[in-house]
Amino acid sequence: MAICDILKAINGIINAIKGIINAINGIINAIEGIINAINGIRNAIKGKSVAINCIFNATNGIINSINGIVNGIINSINGIVNAIYGTVKATNDINNAIYRIIKATSDIKNAIYRIVKAKNDIYGMVKAINGLQNAIYGIVDVIYSLKSSINGIFKAINGLPNAIYGIVDVIYSLNSSINGIVNVIYGLKIFSKNT
């Protein structure tokens, strides 16, 4: 069950990474739009000195859009990194717990062997029974540890949707930024025609 959950978490991480790649492609398109806007600003500067204030405002808007895009991407990547780290840590904890279960099982086997061997020796039998009791306690501790590890995987999986939501927010931010740039370019064209 834990392995299936780990595979689901890994698939979620892969999908989140694909979302980042799509967001990066969107950023590239936005940057191309910004370059076109800057070229339009240069052309406006050549012939329209009156448009300088408008150009400064448009430039500031473009800079703010870029900052918003970068911050959104950074936050999304941080969320995915934290989710991956949580999944890896939980997986390591489960591996350690399984190793401890195997070791504790071996201890139980050895204790039973000692009980059988020491059946004519009461002192040795008591000592072997105490060893068996300690081995059983070890199994109980390992089971609690395994439970905590599984809870850690659930927490890591729960962290993945937040990372994916962050990517969705970045995509919406990209859409708004692109719309803003288009409006700036459209406004510059109208301003150029009117002046």
XYZ file of C-alpha atoms in Angstrom:
195
model
C 0.000 0.000 0.000
C 2.828 2.364 0.938
C 4.612 1.612 -2.362
C 1.437 2.470 -4.336
C 1.179 5.750 -2.431
C 4.832 6.507 -3.203
C 4.230 5.803 -6.918
C 1.182 8.092 -6.862
C 3.259 10.821 -5.191
C 6.005 10.420 -7.821
C 3.413 10.677 -10.624
C 2.080 13.832 -8.993
C 5.599 15.269 -8.874
C 6.126 14.412 -12.566
C 2.867 16.159 -13.473
C 3.876 19.172 -11.386
C 7.237 19.335 -13.200
C 5.398 19.167 -16.545
C 3.312 22.099 -15.323
C 6.493 24.052 -14.561
C 7.789 23.318 -18.066
C 4.532 24.642 -19.530
C 4.787 27.702 -17.294
C 8.367 28.289 -18.480
C 7.183 28.085 -22.101
C 4.538 30.649 -21.222
C 7.227 32.872 -19.696
C 9.258 32.608 -22.902
C 6.216 33.726 -24.883
C 5.643 36.553 -22.411
C 9.283 37.635 -22.760
C 8.886 37.715 -26.545
C 5.861 39.935 -26.040
C 7.903 42.157 -23.729
C 10.647 42.417 -26.366
C 8.052 43.467 -28.930
C 6.694 46.022 -26.475
C 10.214 47.379 -25.880
C 10.751 47.679 -29.637
C 7.487 49.587 -29.826
C 8.704 51.851 -27.030
C 11.935 52.550 -28.935
C 9.978 53.482 -32.034
C 7.741 55.731 -29.977
C 10.765 57.449 -28.394
C 12.193 58.249 -31.832
C 9.214 60.293 -32.981
C 7.044 61.062 -29.950
C 8.723 62.880 -27.092
C 5.308 63.519 -25.531
C 4.797 59.770 -25.036
C 7.775 59.391 -22.633
C 5.665 59.408 -19.445
C 3.297 56.853 -20.926
C 6.272 54.706 -21.956
C 7.759 54.850 -18.451
C 4.443 53.685 -16.989
C 4.234 50.843 -19.508
C 7.827 49.831 -18.730
C 7.116 49.780 -14.996
C 4.072 47.618 -15.641
C 6.183 45.171 -17.642
C 8.829 45.024 -14.877
C 6.169 44.373 -12.232
C 4.685 41.600 -14.383
C 8.111 39.954 -14.756
C 8.706 40.162 -10.990
C 5.328 38.571 -10.310
C 6.024 35.744 -12.764
C 9.481 35.039 -11.287
C 8.184 35.046 -7.697
C 5.314 32.728 -8.623
C 7.659 30.252 -10.328
C 10.103 30.315 -7.381
C 7.311 29.650 -4.866
C 5.931 26.782 -6.974
C 9.376 25.180 -7.360
C 9.997 25.490 -3.606
C 6.675 23.758 -2.940
C 7.550 20.885 -5.282
C 11.062 20.520 -3.791
C 9.580 20.337 -0.286
C 7.037 17.725 -1.420
C 9.780 15.610 -3.071
C 11.994 15.905 0.028
C 9.114 14.813 2.263
C 8.363 11.805 0.043
C 12.034 10.708 -0.084
C 12.425 11.091 3.685
C 9.260 9.096 4.364
C 10.445 6.369 1.961
C 13.798 6.161 3.755
C 11.985 5.913 7.095
C 9.888 3.021 5.750
C 13.027 1.231 4.480
C 14.638 1.653 7.903
C 11.481 0.379 9.615
C 11.384 -2.715 7.370
C 15.058 -3.384 8.163
C 14.310 -3.093 11.883
C 11.335 -5.470 11.531
C 13.595 -8.029 9.820
C 16.207 -7.625 12.569
C 13.580 -7.883 15.331
C 12.142 -11.014 13.675
C 15.622 -12.521 13.689
C 15.940 -11.619 17.388
C 12.636 -13.395 18.097
C 13.825 -16.462 16.195
C 17.079 -16.473 18.184
C 15.189 -16.028 21.453
C 12.872 -18.964 20.661
C 15.917 -21.072 19.773
C 17.487 -20.154 23.112
C 14.265 -21.071 24.960
C 14.239 -24.494 23.325
C 17.949 -24.956 23.968
C 17.674 -23.790 27.591
C 14.595 -25.880 28.507
C 16.634 -27.779 31.125
C 18.198 -24.594 32.454
C 15.615 -22.439 34.293
C 17.947 -19.455 34.542
C 18.766 -19.601 30.855
C 15.058 -19.970 30.034
C 14.139 -16.863 32.046
C 16.915 -14.941 30.317
C 15.728 -16.175 26.926
C 12.110 -15.216 27.736
C 13.287 -11.714 28.679
C 15.103 -11.531 25.342
C 11.901 -12.597 23.577
C 9.949 -9.909 25.430
C 12.493 -7.253 24.423
C 12.361 -8.425 20.814
C 8.545 -8.161 20.845
C 8.808 -4.631 22.261
C 11.228 -3.891 19.425
C 8.616 -5.051 16.887
C 5.987 -2.806 18.530
C 8.362 0.181 18.385
C 9.081 -0.521 14.727
C 5.355 -0.715 13.939
C 4.832 2.700 15.560
C 7.789 4.041 13.564
C 6.316 2.575 10.354
C 2.993 4.245 11.144
C 4.790 7.600 11.541
C 6.600 7.053 8.233
C 3.318 6.338 6.442
C 1.853 9.510 7.970
C 4.906 11.357 6.615
C 4.133 10.068 3.103
C 0.525 11.237 3.434
C 1.770 14.687 4.484
C 4.133 14.797 1.497
C 1.301 13.792 -0.864
C -0.949 16.442 0.698
C 1.800 18.999 0.022
C 1.784 18.196 -3.715
C -1.652 19.744 -4.453
C -0.458 23.031 -2.918
C 2.542 23.018 -5.263
C 0.267 22.279 -8.217
C -2.112 25.061 -7.134
C 0.927 27.366 -7.067
C 1.681 26.481 -10.687
C -1.942 27.162 -11.635
C -1.656 30.579 -9.945
C 1.519 31.244 -11.941
C -0.279 30.350 -15.170
C -3.124 32.732 -14.291
C -0.513 35.391 -13.472
C 1.140 34.785 -16.844
C -2.203 35.163 -18.587
C -2.852 38.460 -16.786
C 0.671 39.691 -17.572
C 0.312 38.841 -21.249
C -3.073 40.587 -21.378
C -1.497 43.633 -19.725
C 1.344 43.702 -22.239
C -1.102 43.370 -25.135
C -3.122 46.280 -23.743
C 0.060 48.381 -23.417
C 1.066 47.669 -27.018
C -2.477 48.399 -28.225
C -2.492 51.654 -26.253
C 0.857 52.685 -27.726
C -0.434 52.023 -31.244
C -3.532 54.145 -30.644
C -1.408 56.860 -29.040
C 0.967 56.847 -32.025
C -1.929 57.177 -34.459
C -3.505 60.021 -32.504
C -0.279 62.009 -32.199
